[in-house]
Short mmCIF file of C-alpha atoms and ligand atoms in Angstrom, two decimals:
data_model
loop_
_atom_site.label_atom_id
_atom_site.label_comp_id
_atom_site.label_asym_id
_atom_site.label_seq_id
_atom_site.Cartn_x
_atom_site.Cartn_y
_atom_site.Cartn_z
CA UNK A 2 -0.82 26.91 11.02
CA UNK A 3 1.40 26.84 7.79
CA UNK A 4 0.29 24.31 5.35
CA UNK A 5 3.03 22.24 3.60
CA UNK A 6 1.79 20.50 -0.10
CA UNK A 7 2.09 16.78 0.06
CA UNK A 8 4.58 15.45 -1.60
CA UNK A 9 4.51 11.77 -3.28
CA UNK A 10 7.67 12.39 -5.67
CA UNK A 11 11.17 13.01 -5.03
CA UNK A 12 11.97 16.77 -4.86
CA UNK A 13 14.40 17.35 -7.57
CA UNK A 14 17.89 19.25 -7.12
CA UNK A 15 18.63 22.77 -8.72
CA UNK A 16 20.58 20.16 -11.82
CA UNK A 17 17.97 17.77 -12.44
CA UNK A 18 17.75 14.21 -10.28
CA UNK A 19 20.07 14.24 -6.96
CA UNK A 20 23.09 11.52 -6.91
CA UNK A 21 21.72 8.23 -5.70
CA UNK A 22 23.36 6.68 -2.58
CA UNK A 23 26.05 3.96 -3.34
CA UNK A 24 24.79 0.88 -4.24
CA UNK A 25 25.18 -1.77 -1.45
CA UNK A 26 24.25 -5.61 -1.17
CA UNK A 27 21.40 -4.84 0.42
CA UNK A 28 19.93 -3.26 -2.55
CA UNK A 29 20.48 -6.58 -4.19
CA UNK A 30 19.27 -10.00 -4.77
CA UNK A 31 22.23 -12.58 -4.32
CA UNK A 32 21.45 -13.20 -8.06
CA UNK A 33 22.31 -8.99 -8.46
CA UNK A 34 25.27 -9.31 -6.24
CA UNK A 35 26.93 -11.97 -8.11
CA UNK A 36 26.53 -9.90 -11.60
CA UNK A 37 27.43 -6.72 -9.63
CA UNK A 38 31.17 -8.34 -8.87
CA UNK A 39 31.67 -9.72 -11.86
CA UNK A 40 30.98 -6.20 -14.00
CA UNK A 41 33.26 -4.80 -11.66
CA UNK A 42 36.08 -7.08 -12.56
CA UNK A 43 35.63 -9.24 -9.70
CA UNK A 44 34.93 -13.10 -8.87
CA UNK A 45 31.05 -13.31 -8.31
CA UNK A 46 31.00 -16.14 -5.74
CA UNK A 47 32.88 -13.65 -3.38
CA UNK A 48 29.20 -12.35 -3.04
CA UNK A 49 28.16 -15.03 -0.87
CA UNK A 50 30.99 -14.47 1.74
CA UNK A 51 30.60 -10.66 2.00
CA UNK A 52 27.06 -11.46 2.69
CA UNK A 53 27.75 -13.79 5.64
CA UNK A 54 30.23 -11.17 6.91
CA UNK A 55 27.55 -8.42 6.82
CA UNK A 56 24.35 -9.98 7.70
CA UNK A 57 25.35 -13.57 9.60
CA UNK A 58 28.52 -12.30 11.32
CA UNK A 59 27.32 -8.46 11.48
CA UNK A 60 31.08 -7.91 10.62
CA UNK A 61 32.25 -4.24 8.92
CA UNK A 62 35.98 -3.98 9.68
CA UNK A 63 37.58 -5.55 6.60
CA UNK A 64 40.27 -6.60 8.75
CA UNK A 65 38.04 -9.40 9.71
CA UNK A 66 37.08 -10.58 6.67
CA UNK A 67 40.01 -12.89 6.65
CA UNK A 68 38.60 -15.08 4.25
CA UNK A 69 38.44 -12.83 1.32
CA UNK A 70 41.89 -12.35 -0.38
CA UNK A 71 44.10 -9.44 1.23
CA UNK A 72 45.02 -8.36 -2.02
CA UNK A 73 41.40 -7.80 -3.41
CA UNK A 74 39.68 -7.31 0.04
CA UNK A 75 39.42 -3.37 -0.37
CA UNK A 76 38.24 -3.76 -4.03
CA UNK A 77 35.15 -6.58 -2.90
CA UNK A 78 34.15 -4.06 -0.11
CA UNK A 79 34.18 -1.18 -1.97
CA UNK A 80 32.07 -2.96 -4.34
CA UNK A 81 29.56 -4.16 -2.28
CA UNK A 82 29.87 -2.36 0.90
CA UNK A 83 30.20 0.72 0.58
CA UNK A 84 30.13 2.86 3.70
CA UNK A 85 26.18 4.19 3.50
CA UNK A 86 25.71 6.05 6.97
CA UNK A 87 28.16 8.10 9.67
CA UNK A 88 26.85 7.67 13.11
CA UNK A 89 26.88 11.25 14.45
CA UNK A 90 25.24 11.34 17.93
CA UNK A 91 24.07 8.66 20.14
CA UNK A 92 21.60 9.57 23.11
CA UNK A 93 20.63 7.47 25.46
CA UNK A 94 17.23 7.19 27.85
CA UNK A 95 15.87 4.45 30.30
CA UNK A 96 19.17 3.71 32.17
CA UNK A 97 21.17 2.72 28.50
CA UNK A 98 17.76 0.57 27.04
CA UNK A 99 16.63 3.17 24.56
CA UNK A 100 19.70 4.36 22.14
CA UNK A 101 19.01 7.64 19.66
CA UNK A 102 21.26 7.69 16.81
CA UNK A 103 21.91 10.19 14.70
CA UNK A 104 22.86 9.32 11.34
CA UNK A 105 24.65 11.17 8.25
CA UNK A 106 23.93 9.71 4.98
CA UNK A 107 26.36 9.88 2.10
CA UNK A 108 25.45 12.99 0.62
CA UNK A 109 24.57 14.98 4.16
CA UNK A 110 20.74 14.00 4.88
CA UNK A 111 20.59 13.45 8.42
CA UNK A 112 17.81 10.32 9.65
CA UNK A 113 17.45 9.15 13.20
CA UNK A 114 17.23 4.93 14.17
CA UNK A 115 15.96 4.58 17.97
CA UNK A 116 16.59 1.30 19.67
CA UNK A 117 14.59 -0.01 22.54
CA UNK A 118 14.84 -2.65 24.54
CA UNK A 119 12.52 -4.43 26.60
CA UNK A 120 11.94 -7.67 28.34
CA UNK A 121 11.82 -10.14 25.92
CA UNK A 122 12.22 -8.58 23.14
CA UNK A 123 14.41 -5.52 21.29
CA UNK A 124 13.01 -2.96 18.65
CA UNK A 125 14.56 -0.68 16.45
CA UNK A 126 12.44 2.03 14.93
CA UNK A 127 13.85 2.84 11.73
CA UNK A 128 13.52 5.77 9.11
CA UNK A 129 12.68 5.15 5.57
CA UNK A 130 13.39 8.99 4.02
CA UNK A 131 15.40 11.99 4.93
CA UNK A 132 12.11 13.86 6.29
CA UNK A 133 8.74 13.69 4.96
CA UNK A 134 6.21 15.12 2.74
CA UNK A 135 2.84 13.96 4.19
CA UNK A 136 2.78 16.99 6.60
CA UNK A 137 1.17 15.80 9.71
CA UNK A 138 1.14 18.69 11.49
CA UNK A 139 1.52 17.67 14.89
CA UNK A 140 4.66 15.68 13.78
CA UNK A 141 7.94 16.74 14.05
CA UNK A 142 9.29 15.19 10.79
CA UNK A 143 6.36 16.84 9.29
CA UNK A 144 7.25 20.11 9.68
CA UNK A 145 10.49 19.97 7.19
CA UNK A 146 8.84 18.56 4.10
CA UNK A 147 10.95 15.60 2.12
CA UNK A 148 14.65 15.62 1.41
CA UNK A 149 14.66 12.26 -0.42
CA UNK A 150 14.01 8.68 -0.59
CA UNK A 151 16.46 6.52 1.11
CA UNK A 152 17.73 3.14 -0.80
CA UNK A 153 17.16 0.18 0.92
CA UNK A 154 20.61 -0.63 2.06
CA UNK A 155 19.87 2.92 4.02
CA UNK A 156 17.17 1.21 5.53
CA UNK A 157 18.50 -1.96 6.03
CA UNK A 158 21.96 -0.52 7.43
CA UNK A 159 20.20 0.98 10.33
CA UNK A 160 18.60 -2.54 11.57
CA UNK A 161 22.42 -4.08 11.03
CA UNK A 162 24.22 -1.24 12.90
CA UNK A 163 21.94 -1.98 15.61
CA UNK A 164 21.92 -5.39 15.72
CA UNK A 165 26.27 -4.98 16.03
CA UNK A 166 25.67 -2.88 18.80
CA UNK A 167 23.63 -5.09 20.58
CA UNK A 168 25.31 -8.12 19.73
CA UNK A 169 28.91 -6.65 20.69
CA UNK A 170 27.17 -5.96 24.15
CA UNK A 171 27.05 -2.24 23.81
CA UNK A 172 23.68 -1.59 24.76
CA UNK A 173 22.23 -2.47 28.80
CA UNK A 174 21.51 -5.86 29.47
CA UNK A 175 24.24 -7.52 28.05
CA UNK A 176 24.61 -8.95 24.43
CA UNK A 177 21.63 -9.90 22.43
CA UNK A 178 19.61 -9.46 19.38
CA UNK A 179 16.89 -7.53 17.08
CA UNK A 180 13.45 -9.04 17.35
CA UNK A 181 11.50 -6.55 16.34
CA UNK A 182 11.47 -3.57 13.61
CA UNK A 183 9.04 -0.89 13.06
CA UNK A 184 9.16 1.53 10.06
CA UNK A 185 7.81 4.51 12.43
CA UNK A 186 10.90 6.76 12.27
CA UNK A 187 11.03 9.49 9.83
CA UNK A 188 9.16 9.23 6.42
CA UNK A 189 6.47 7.68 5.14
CA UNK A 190 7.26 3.87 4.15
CA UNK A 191 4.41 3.51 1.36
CA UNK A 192 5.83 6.54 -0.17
CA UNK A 193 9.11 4.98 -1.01
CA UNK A 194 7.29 1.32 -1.43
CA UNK A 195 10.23 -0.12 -3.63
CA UNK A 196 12.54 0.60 -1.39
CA UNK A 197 11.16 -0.54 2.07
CA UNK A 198 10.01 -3.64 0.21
CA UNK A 199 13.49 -4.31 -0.54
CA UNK A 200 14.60 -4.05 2.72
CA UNK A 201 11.62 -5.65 4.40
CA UNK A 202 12.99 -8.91 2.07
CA UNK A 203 16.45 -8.47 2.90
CA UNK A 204 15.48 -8.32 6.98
CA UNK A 205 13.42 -11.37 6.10
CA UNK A 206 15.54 -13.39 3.70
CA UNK A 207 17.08 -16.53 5.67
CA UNK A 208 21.19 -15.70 6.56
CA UNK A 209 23.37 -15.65 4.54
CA UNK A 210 20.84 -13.55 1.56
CA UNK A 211 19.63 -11.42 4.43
CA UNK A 212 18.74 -11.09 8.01
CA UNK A 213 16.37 -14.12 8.69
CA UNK A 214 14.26 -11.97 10.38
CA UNK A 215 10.47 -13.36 10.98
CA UNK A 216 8.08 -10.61 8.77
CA UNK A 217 5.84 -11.58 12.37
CA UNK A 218 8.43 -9.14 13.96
CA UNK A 219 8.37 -6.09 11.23
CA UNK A 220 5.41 -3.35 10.90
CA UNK A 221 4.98 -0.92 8.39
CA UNK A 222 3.27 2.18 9.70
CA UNK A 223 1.66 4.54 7.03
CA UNK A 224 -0.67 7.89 7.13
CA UNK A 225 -3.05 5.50 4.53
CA UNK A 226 -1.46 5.17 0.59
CA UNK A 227 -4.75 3.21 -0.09
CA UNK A 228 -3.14 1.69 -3.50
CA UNK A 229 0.06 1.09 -1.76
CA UNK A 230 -1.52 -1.08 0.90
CA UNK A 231 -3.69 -3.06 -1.27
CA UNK A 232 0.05 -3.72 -2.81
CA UNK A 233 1.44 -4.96 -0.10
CA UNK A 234 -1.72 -7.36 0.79
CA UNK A 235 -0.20 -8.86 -2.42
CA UNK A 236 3.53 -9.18 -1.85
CA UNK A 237 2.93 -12.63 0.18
CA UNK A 238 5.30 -11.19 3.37
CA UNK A 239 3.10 -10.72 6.24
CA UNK A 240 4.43 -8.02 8.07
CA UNK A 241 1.87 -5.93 10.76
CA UNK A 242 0.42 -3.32 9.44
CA UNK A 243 0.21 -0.03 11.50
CA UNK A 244 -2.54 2.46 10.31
CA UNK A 245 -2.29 6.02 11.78
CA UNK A 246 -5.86 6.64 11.87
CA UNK A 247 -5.66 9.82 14.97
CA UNK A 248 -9.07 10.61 13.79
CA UNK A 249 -12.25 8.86 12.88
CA UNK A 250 -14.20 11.41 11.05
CA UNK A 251 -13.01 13.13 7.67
CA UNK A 252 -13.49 16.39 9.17
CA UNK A 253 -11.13 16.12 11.37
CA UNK A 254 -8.33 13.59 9.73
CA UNK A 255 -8.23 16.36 6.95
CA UNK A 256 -6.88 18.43 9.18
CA UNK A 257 -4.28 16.12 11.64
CA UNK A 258 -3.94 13.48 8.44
CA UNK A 259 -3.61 15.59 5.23
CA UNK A 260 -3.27 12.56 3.24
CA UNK A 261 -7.02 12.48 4.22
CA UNK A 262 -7.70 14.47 1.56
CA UNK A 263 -7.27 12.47 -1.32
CA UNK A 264 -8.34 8.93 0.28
CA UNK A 265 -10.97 9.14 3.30
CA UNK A 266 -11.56 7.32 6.61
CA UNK A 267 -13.88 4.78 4.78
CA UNK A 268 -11.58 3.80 1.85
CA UNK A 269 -8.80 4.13 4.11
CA UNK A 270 -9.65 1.99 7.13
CA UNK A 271 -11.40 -0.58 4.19
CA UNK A 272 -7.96 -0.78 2.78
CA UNK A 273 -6.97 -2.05 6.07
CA UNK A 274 -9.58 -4.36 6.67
CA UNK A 275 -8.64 -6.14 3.43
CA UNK A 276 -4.88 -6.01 4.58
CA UNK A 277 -5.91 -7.93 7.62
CA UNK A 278 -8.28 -10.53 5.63
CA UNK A 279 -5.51 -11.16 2.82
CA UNK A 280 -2.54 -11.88 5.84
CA UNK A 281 -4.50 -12.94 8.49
CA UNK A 282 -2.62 -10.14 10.25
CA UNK A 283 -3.95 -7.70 12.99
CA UNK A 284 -3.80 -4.62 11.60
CA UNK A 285 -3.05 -2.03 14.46
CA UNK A 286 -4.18 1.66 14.33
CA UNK A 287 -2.26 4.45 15.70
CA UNK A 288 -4.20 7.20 17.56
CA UNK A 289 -2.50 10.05 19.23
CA UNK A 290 -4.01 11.13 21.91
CA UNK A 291 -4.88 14.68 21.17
CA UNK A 292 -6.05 17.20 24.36
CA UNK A 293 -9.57 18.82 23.62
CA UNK A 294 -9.04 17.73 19.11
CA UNK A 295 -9.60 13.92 19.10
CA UNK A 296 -9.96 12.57 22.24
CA UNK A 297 -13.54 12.87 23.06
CA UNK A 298 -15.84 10.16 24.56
CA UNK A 299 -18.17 10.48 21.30
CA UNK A 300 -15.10 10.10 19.15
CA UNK A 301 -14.45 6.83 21.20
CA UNK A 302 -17.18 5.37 20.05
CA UNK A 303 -16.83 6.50 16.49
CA UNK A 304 -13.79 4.86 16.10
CA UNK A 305 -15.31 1.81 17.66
CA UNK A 306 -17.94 1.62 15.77
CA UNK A 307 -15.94 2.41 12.48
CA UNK A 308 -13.75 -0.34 13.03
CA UNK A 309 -16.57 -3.09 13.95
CA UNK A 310 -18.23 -2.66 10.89
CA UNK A 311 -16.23 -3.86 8.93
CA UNK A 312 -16.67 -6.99 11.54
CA UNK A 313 -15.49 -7.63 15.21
CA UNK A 314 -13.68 -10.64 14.48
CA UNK A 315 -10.55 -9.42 16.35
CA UNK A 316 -8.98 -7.85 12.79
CA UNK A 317 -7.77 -4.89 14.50
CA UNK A 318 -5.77 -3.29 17.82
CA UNK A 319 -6.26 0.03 19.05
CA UNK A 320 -2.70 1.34 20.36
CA UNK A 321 -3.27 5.11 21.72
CA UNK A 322 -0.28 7.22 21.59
CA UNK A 323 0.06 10.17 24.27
CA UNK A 324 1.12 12.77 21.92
CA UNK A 325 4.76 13.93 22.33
CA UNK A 326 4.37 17.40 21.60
CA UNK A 327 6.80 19.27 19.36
CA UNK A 328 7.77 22.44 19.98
CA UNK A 329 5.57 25.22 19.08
CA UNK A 330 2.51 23.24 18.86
CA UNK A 331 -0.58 24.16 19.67
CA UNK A 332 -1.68 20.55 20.62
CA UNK A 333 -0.97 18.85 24.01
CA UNK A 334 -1.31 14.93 25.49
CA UNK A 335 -4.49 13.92 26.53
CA UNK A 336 -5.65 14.23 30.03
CA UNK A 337 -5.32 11.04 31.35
CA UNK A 338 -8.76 10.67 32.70
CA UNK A 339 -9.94 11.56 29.41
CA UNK A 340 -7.46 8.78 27.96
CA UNK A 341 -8.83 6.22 30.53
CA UNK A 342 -12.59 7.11 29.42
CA UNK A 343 -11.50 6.45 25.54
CA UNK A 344 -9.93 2.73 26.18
CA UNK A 345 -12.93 2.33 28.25
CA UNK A 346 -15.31 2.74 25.37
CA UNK A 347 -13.37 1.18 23.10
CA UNK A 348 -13.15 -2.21 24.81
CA UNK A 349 -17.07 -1.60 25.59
CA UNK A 350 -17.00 -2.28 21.63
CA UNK A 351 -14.99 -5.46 22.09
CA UNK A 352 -11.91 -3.61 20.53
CA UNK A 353 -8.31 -4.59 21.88
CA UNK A 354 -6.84 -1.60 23.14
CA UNK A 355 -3.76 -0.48 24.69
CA UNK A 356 -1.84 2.98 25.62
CA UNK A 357 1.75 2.91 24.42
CA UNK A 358 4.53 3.41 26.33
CA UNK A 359 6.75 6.30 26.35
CA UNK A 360 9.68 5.23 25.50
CA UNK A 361 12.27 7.60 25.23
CA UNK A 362 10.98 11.05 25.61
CA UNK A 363 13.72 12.74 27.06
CA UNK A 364 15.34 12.66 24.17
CA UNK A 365 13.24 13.46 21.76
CA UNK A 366 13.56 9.79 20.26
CA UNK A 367 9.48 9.09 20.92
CA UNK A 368 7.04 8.75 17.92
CA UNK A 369 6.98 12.23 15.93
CA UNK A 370 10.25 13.50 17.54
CA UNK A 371 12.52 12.40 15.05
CA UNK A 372 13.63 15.52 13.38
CA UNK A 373 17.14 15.35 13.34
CA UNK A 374 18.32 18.69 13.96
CA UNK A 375 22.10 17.29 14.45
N1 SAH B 19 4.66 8.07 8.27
C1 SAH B 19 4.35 6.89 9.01
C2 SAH B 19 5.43 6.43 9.96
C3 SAH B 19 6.14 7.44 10.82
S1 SAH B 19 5.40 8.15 12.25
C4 SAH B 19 3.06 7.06 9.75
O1 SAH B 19 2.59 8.19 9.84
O2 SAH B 19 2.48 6.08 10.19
C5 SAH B 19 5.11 6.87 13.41
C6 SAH B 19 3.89 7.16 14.28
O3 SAH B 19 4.12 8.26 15.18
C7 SAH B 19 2.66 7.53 13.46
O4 SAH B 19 1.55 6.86 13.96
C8 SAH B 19 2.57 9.02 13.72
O5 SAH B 19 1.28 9.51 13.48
C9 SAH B 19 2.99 9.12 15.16
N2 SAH B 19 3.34 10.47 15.58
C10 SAH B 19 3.85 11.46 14.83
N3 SAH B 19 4.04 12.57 15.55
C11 SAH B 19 3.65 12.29 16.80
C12 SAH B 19 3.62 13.03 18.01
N4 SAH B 19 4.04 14.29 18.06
N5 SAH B 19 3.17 12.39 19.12
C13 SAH B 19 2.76 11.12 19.07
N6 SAH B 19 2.78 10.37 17.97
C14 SAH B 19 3.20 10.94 16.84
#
């Protein structure tokens, strides 16, 4: 197996810092928006109707925009929507309800969004960087180490784009709406915390400022940046938190979790304990399923009895995750006897549990698969 270092800052170009991507409104707090028009030349209150266009009427043809003046229409958009994000390749699975699509960011970096729709309720999995550098090595994103950080309009645009496509009835089932949105495409959120905070207010600001999505419906997934999740305990939004624990030893999360390393299952899972007490939200932990590495009875009941002592008050949910293997890897799903044994055990120790589905898989737009080859 190749080791990749982890990576926590930016990589730097060959000439110092890379270009940033174009600032949008969604990097911006109305306040920021207003200023940003007026330095540019331009009448600040127009910052309230381009919001409504982009995230009440999911508009992006200017054309539309009929109430902005024709003369400075271009000029407003340009300012404060600039085009972030080329759709390159959309793939779909499950007869049309789960959408792939490939995305080119402004200065090449390619990210995947995946869009899934169920009864009841819609999801769009969303990336937060252009790869990763937490090297999970049975992840597919993994295996490329980090490009760069996206901004949070990056982030944002992805939920939006969906949330057109859906509500312009382009996606089985007929028109509807984004309930849901999970940060469990490529990157690690925690490791570009500013950002994904940004855009987690922006989904979560009432319409016109931002989305008016409920934080109930977002979860932030992360390999375990202790300090970064005591951080967002504090913010006062209470998204879910998503932990991806796969192992509940150190011996063995060193390995699958390199992250592991530096802060341990104890500190770790505390970390989310405290998460859960502060928001009064379930913290979930992510466990894929791992043939003959981590999916042993005894290791069943060492996650069980990890989690209940920090107490078995209900704080947690155990969602196991067949693993998708990537190619090349050594590592295959579960037998499913096996996987039947471990949610056994696991609700023996009172703990929630569930297998998730597999959403998807066929193209390559299940958990770890997002690599965006192009
Ligand atoms: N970096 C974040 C979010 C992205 S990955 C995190 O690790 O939580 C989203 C989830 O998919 C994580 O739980 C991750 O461990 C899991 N995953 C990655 N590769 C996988 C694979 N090949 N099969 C199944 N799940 C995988």
């Amino acid at each position: 197996m190749k080791t990749l270092p982890l990576v926590f800052e930016e990589p730097k170009g060959p000439r110092g810092p890379k270009p940033k991507p174009p600032r949008h409104l969604a990097d911006m707090t109305p306040a920021e928006r207003r200023t940003h028009l007026e330095e540019l030349g331009l009448p600040g209150f127009r910052a309230r109707q381009l919001s409504t266009h982009y995230f009440s009427r999911l508009v992006d043809d200017p054309e539309q925009m009929t109430d902005l003046p024709a003369g400075q229409r271009g000029e407003l958009v340009e300012g404060l929507l600039p085009r972030l994000m080329t759709p390159l390749k959309t793939q779909e699975a499950d007869k049309g309800a789960t959408r792939k699509t490939l995305w080119k960011l402004f200065d090449g970096s390619l990210v995947e969004s995946v869009l899934m729709r169920y009864p009841g309720r819609t999801t769009i999995c969303v990336s937060s960087q252009a790869g990763c550098g937490m090297a999970c090595p049975f992840c597919a994103t993994g295996q490329g180490g980090l490009q760069r950080n996206m901004s949070a309009a990056e982030i944002v645009e992805q939920v939006v784009a969906g949330a057109r496509a859906l509500g312009r009835g382009e996606v089985a089932g007929g028109p509807g709406r984004i309930s849901n949105v999970v940060f469990m495409g490529m990157g690690e959120p925690m490791a570009n915390y500013k950002a994904v905070i940004g855009a987690v207010r922006r989904l979560t600001d009432p319409t016109p400022d931002g989305l008016g999505m409920s934080a109930r419906g977002i979860t932030v997934s992360t390999v375990g940046l202790v300090p970064r999740i005591n951080q967002l305990a504090a913010e006062g939004i209470p998204v879910t938190l998503a932990l991806s624990l796969h192992a509940p030893d150190d011996e063995l999360r060193d390995e699958l979790v390199p992250i592991n390393t530096r802060w341990k299952v104890a500190e770790t899972v505390e970390a989310a304990w405290n998460y859960a007490r502060a928001t009064k939200r379930r913290v979930s932990i992510e466990y894929a399923m791992m043939r003959g590495i981590n999916d042993q009875a005894w290791r069943a009941d060492l996650l069980g009895d990890v989690l209940n002592s920090y107490g078995d008050w209900g704080w947690v949910h155990v969602n196991l995750i067949p693993l998708n293997p990537t190619p090349g890897s050594k590592w295959t799903a579960s037998d499913p006897r096996d996987e039947r044994e471990f949610v056994r055990r696991l609700e023996a120790k009172g703990i929630s549990t569930t297998v998730r589905d597999t959403r998807g898989r066929e193209i390559d737009g299940a958990c770890g698969q997002l690599a965006a080859e192009g």
